Short mmCIF file of C-alpha atoms and ligand atoms in Angstrom, two decimals:
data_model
loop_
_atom_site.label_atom_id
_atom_site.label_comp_id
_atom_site.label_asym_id
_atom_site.label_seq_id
_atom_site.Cartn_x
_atom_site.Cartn_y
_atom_site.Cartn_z
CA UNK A 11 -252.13 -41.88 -98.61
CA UNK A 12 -251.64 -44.08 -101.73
CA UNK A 13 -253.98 -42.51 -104.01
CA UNK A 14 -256.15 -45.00 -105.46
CA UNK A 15 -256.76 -47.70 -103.39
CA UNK A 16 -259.65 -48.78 -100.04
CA UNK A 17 -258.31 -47.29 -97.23
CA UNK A 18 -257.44 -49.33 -94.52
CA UNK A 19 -257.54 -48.63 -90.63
CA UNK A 20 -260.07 -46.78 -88.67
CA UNK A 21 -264.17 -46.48 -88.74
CA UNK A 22 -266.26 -44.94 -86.48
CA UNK A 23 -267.23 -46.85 -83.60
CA UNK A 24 -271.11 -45.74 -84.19
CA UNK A 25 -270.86 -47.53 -87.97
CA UNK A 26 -270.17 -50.91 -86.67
CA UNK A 27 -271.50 -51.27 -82.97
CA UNK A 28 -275.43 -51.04 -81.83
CA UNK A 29 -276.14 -49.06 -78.75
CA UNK A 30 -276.75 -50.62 -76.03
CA UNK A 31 -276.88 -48.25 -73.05
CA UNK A 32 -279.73 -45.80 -72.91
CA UNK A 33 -279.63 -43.02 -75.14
CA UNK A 34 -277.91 -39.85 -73.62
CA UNK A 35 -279.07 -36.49 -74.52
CA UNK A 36 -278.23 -35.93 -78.03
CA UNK A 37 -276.68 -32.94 -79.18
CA UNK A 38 -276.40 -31.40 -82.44
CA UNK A 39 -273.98 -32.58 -84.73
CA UNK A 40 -272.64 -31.42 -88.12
CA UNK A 41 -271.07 -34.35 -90.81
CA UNK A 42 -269.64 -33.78 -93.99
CA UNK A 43 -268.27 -36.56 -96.05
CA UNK A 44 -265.72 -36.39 -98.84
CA UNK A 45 -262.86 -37.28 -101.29
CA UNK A 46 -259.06 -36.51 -100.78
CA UNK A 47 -255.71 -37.45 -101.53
CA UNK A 48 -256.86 -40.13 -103.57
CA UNK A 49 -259.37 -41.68 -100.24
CA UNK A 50 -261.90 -40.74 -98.33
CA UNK A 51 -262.55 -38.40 -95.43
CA UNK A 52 -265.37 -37.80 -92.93
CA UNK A 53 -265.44 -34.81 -90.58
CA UNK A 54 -267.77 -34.31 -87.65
CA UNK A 55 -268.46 -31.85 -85.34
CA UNK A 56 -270.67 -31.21 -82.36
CA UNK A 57 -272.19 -28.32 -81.67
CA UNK A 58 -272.19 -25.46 -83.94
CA UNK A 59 -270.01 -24.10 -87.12
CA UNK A 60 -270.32 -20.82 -88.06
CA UNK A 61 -272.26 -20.85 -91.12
CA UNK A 62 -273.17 -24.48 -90.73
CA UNK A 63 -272.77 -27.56 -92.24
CA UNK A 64 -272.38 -26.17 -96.06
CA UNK A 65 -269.65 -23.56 -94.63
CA UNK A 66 -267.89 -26.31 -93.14
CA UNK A 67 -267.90 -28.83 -96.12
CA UNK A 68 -267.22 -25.88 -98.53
CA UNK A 69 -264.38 -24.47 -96.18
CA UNK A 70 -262.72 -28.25 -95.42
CA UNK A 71 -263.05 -28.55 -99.16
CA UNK A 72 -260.86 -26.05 -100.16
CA UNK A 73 -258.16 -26.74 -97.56
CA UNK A 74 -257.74 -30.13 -98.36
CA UNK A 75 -257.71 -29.48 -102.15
CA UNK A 76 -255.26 -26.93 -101.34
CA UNK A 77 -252.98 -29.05 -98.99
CA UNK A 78 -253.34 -32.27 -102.18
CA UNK A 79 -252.06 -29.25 -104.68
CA UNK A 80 -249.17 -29.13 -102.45
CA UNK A 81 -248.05 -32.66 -101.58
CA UNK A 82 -250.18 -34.94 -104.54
CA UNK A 83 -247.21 -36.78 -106.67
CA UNK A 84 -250.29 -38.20 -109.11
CA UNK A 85 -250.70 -34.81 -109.71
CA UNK A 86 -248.07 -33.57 -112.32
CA UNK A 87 -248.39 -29.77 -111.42
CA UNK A 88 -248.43 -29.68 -107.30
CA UNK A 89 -245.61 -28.58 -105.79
CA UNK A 90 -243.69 -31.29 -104.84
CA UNK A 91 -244.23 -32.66 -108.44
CA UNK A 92 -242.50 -29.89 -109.64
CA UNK A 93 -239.97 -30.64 -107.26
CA UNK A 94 -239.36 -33.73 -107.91
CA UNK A 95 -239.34 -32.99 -111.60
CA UNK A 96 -236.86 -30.29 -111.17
CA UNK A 97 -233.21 -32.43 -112.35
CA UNK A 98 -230.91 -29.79 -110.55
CA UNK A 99 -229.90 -29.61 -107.21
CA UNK A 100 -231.40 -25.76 -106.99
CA UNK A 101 -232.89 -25.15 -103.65
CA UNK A 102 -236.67 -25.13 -104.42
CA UNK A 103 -238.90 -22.29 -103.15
CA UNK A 104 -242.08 -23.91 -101.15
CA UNK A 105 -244.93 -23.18 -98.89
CA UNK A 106 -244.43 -22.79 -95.09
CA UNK A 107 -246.71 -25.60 -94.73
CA UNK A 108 -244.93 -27.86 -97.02
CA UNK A 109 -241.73 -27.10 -95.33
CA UNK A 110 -243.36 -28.55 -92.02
CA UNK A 111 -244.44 -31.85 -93.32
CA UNK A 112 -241.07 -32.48 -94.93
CA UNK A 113 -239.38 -31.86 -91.72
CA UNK A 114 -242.10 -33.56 -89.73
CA UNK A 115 -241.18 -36.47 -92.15
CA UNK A 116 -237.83 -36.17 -92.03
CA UNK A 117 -237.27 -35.87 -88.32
CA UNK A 118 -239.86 -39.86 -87.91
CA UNK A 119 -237.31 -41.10 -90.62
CA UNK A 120 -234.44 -40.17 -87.98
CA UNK A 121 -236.57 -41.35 -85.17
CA UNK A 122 -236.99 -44.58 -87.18
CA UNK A 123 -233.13 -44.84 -88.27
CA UNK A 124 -234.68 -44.79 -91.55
CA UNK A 125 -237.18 -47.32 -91.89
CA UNK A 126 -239.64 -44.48 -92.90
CA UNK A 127 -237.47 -42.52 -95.75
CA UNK A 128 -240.06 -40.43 -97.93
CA UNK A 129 -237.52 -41.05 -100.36
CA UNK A 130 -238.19 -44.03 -101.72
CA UNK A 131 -240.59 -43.17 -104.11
CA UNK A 132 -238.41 -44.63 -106.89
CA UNK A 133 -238.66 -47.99 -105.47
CA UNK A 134 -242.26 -47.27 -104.45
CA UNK A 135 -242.79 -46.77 -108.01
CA UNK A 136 -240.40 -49.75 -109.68
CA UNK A 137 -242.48 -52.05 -107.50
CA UNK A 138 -246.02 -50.48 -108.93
CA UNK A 139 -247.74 -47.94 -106.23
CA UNK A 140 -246.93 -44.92 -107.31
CA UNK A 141 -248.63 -43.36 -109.88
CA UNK A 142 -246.59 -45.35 -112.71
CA UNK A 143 -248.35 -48.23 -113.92
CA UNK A 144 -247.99 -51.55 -112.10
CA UNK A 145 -244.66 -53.78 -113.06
CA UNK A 146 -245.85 -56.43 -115.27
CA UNK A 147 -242.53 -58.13 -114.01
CA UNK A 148 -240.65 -58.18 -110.83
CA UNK A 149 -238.09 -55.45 -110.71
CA UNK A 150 -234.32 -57.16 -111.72
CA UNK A 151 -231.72 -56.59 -109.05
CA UNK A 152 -230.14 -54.24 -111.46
CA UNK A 153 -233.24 -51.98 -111.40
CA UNK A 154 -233.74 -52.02 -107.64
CA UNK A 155 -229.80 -51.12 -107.12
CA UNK A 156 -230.24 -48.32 -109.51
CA UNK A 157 -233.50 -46.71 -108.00
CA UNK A 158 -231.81 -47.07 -104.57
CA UNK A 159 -229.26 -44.67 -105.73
CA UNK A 160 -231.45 -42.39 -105.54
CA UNK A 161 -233.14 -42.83 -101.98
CA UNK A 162 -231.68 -41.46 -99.05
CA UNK A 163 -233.51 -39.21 -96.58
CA UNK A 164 -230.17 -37.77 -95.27
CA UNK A 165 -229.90 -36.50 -99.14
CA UNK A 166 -233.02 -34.18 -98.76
CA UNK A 167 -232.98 -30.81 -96.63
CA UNK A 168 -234.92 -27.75 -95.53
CA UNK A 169 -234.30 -24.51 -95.08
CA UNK A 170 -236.88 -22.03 -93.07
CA UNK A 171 -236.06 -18.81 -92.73
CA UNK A 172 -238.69 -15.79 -90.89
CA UNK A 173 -240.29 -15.58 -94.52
CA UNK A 174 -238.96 -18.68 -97.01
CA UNK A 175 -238.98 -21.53 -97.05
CA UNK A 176 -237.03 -23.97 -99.55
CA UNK A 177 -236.60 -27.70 -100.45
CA UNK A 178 -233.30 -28.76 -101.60
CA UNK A 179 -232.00 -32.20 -102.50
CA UNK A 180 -228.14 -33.53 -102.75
CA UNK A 181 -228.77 -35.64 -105.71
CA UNK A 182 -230.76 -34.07 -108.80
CA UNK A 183 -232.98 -37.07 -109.78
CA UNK A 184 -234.39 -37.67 -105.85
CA UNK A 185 -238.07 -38.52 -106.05
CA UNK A 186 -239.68 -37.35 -102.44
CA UNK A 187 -242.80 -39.87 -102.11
CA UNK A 188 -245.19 -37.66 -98.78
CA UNK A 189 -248.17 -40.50 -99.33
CA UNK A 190 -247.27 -41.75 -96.10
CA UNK A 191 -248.04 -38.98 -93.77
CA UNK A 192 -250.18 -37.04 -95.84
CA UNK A 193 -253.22 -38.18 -94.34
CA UNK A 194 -252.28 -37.68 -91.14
CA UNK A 195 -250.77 -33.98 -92.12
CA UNK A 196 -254.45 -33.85 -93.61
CA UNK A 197 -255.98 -34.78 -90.23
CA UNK A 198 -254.29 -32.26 -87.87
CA UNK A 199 -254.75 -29.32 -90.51
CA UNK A 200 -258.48 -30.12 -90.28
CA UNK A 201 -258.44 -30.11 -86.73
CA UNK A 202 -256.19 -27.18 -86.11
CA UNK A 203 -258.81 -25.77 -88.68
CA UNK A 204 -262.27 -26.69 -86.52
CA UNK A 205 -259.69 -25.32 -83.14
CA UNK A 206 -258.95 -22.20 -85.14
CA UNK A 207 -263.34 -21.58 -85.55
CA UNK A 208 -264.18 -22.49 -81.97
CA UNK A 209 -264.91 -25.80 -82.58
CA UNK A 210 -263.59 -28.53 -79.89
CA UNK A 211 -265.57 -31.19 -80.25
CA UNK A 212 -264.73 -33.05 -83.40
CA UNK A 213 -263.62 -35.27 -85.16
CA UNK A 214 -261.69 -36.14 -88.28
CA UNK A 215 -260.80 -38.94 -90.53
CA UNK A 216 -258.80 -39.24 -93.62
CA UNK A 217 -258.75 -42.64 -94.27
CA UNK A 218 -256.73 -44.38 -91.70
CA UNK A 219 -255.59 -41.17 -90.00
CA UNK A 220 -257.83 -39.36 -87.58
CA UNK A 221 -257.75 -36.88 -85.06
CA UNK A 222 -260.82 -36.11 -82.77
CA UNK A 223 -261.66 -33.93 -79.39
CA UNK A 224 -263.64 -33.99 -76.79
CA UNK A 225 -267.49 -35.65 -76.87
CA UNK A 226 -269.81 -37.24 -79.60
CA UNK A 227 -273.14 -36.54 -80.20
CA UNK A 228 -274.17 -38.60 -76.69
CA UNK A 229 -271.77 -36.31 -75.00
CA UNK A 230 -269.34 -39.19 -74.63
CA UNK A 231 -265.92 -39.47 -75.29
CA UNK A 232 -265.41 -40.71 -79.26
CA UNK A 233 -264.73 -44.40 -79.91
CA UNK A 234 -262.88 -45.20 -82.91
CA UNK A 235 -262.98 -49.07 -83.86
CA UNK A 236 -259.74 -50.93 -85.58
CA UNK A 237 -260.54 -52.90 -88.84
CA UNK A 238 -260.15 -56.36 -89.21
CA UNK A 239 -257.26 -57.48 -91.44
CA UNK A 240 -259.77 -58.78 -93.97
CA UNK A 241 -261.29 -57.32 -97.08
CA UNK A 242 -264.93 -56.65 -95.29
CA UNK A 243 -264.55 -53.37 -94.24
CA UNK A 244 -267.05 -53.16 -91.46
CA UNK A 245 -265.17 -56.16 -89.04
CA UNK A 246 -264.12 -54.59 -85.71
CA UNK A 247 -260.80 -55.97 -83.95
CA UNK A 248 -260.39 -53.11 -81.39
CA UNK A 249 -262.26 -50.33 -79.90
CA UNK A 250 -260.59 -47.95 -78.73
CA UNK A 251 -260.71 -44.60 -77.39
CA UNK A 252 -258.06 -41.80 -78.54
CA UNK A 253 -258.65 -39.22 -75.82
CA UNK A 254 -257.79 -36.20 -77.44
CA UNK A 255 -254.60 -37.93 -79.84
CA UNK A 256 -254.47 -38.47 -83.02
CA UNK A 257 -254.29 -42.12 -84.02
CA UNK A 258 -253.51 -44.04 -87.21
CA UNK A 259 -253.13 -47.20 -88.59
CA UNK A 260 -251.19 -48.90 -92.02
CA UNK A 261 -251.88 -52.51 -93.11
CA UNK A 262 -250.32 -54.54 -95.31
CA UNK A 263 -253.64 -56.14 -96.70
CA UNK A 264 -256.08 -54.29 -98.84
CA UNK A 265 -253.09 -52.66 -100.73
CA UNK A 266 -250.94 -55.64 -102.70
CA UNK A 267 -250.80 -57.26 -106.01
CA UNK A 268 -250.12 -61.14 -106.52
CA UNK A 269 -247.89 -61.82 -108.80
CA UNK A 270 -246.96 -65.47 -109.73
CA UNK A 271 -248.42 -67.00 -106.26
CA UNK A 272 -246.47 -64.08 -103.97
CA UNK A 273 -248.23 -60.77 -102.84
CA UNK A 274 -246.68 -57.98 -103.14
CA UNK A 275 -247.39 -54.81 -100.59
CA UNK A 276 -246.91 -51.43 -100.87
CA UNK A 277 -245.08 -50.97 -98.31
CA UNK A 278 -241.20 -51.35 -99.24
CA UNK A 279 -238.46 -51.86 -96.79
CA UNK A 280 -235.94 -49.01 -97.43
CA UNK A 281 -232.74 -51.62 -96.63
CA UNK A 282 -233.97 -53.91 -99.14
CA UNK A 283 -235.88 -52.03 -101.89
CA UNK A 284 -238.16 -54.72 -101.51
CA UNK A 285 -241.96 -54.68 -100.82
CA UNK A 286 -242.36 -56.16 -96.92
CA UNK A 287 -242.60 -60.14 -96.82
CA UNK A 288 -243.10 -60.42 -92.55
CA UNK A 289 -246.22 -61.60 -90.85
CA UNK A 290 -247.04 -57.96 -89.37
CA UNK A 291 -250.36 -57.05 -91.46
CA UNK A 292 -251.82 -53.91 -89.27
CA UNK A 293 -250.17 -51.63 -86.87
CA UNK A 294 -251.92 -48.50 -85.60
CA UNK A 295 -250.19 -45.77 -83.58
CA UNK A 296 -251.72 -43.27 -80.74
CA UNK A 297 -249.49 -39.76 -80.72
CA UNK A 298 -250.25 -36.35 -80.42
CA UNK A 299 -250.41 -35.45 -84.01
CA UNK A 300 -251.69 -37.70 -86.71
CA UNK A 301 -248.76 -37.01 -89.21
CA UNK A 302 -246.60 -38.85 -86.46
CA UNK A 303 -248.66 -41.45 -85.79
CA UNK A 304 -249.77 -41.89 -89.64
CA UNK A 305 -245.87 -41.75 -90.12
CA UNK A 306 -244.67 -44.22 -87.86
CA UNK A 307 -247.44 -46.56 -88.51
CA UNK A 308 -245.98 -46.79 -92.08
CA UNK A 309 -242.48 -47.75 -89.89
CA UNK A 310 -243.63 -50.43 -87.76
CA UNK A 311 -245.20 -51.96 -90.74
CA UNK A 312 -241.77 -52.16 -92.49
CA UNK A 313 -239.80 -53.12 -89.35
CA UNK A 314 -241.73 -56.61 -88.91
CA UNK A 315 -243.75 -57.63 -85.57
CA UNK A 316 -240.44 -58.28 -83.27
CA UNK A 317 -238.81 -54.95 -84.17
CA UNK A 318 -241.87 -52.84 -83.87
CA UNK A 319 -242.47 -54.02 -80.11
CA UNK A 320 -239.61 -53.17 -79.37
CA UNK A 321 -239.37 -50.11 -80.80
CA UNK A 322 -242.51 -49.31 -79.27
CA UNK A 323 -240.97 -50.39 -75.86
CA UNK A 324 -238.42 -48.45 -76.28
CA UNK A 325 -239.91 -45.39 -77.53
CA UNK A 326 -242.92 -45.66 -74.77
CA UNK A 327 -245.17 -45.84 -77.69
CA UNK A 328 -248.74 -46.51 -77.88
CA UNK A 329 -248.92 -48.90 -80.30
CA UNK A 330 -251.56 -52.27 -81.42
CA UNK A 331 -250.29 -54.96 -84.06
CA UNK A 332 -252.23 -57.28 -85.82
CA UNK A 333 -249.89 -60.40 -86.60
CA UNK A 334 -250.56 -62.97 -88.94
CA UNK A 335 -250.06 -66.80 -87.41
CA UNK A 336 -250.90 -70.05 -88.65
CA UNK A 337 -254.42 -70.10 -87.36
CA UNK A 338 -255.49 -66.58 -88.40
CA UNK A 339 -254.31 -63.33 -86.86
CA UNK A 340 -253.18 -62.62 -83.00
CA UNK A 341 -252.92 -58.91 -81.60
CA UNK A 342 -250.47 -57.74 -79.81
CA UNK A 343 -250.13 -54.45 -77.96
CA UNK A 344 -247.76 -52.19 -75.32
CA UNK A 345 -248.06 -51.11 -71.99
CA UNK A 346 -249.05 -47.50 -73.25
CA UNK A 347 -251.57 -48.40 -75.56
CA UNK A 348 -253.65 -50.41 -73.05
CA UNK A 349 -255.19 -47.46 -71.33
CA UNK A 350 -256.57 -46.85 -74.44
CA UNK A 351 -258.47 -49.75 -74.92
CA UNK A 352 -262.25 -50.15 -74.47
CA UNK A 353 -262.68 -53.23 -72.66
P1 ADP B 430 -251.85 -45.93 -96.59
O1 ADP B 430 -251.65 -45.55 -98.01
O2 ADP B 430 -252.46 -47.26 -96.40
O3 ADP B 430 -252.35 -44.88 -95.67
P2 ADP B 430 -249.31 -45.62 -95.38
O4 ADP B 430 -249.64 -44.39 -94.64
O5 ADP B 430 -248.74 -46.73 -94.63
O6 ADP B 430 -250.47 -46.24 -96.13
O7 ADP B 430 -248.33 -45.23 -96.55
C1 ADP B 430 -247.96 -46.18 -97.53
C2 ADP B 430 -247.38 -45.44 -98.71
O8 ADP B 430 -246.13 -44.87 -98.32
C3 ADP B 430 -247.03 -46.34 -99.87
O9 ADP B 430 -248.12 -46.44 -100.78
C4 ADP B 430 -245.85 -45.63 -100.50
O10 ADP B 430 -246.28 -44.58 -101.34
C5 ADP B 430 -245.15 -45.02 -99.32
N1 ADP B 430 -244.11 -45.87 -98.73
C6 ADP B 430 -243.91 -47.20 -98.84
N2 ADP B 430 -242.86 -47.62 -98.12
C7 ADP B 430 -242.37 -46.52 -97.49
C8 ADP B 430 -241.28 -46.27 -96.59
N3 ADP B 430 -240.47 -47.24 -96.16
N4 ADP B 430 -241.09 -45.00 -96.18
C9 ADP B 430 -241.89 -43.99 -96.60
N5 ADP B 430 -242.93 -44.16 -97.44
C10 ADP B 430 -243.17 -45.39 -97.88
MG1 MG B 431 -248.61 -44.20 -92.55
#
């Protein structure tokens, strides 16, 4: 969730592919369309809502703006803005909800040995993706050492109690930086939302982080296509179909700046304070819960093409990469994503 910028990842499979089978019998279906954490998101829902489709759209609405008024840092007064401006190391009263993402974050950080680190916003920001303006020059090596004093995931902590909950941070000028798994948060609050109303056949999008249950409007299973690591947005490199998990993808390739010949991503490597240089340009992650998969995405992409697979070996992860090569792009995948492909 970088908040002003084409979203990369996911479309709906019935956006980019013709049908070719004989039409099954349609059911009703409810779509709302909007704008969130700086992107866009697209709910649907078979069946019925109660209250119908303005009910929904008004009701997904007002979560989302309500989840952004949490966890936006463009927006000066949400809470963890107010965190992060707070220059003491005071434990911070939040939200249950916020409490969860920042230990949902925390805990893939850990799982990642820190190639995810929420963080790193000060670097995120010295390199030009936060909401600060763009560098006009590359950061010196004196200004990356100094913001990477103040990263370091071990450095932030929560405390949940029956009825509190509280942020707290070891050093006072720590800048926590939730853009990468807010989407995905987004995502499974949606769809715990449509659960909560009786709804199970859904599904939801927020950019490159989606969630969905159950049938489409045919009746069949939803298909979700991959993008294309190129700037048209409608090119499909992989169909796929999410059974029930969440899914989510991060590329390195609608999000950059060139500067003097070299792009620059927005996706920095936590060990270097550096934006990403490898050849890995997409990597998109099946879990059960889109903040997982929306935050390891984000990981992969950082540890490079090699480390990823394995990682994903390791880990028995479900996991697709799109890697540059000298002739275009190649795709790679593990054993537990393949029953996931549509052939
Ligand atoms: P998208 O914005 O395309 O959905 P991601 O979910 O991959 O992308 O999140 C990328 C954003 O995460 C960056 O714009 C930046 O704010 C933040 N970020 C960059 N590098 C890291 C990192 N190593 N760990 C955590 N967050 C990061
Ligand atoms: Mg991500």
């Amino acid at each position: 969730m970088s908040w002003s910028k084409q979203s990369v990842g996911l479309l709906m499979l019935a956006m980019v592919a013709g049908c070719d089978k004989p039409p099954a019998a349609e059911h009703p279906m409810l779509e709302i369309h909007g704008r969130t954490m700086g992107t866009f998101y697209g709910v649907k829902v078979v069946g019925d809502f109660p209250g119908g489709q303005q009910a929904l759209q008004t009701q997904v609405d007002s979560l989302l703006k309500h989840y952004n008024d949490e966890i936006s840092t463009y927006d000066p007064n949400s809470s963890l803005s107010k965190f992060n401006q707070q220059q003491t190391t005071a434990p911070f009263p939040v939200s249950q909800d916020m409490a969860d993402i920042v230990i949902s974050a925390v805990r893939v950080g850990q799982r990642t040995q820190g190639v995810l680190d929420v963080t790193v916003g000060p670097l995120v920001n010295l390199w030009g993706f936060g909401p600060d303006r763009r560098p006009v020059k590359i950061p010196t090596d004196a200004q990356i050492t100094a913001a990477r004093q103040r990263v370091g995931i071990q450095r932030l902590h929560v405390d949940v109690s029956a009825d509190h909950a509280e942020l707290r941070k070891d050093i006072p000028n720590m800048y926590v930086d939730l853009s990468t798994v807010g989407e995905g948060f987004g995502a499974d609050k949606i769809a715990d939302f449509l659960e909560s109303r009786g709804v199970h056949n859904y599904l939801v999008e927020i950019a490159g982080a989606s969630r969905s249950r159950g049938v489409n409007a045919k009746g069949e299973p939803w298909k979700l296509a991959i993008q294309k690591p190129t700037d048209e947005l409608d090119e499909v490199q992989a169909i796929v179909k999410p059974d029930g998990r969440a899914i989510s993808t991060s590329g390195s390739y609608r999000n950059y700046y060139e500067l003097n010949g070299q792009r620059y991503s927005h996706i920095i490597d936590p060990a270097t304070g550096k934006p990403i240089t490898h050849r890995l340009v997409s990597a998109t992650v099946i879990t059960p819960t889109a903040l997982e998969a929306d935050g390891l995405d984000t990981a992969l992409m950082v540890m490079g093409p090699e480390k990823a697979m394995a990682f994903a070996k390791q880990q028995h992860l479900a996991v697709y990469l799109v890697i540059k090569t000298d002739k275009g792009f190649k795709a790679e995948y593990s054993e537990t994503f393949k029953p996931y492909l549509v052939q």
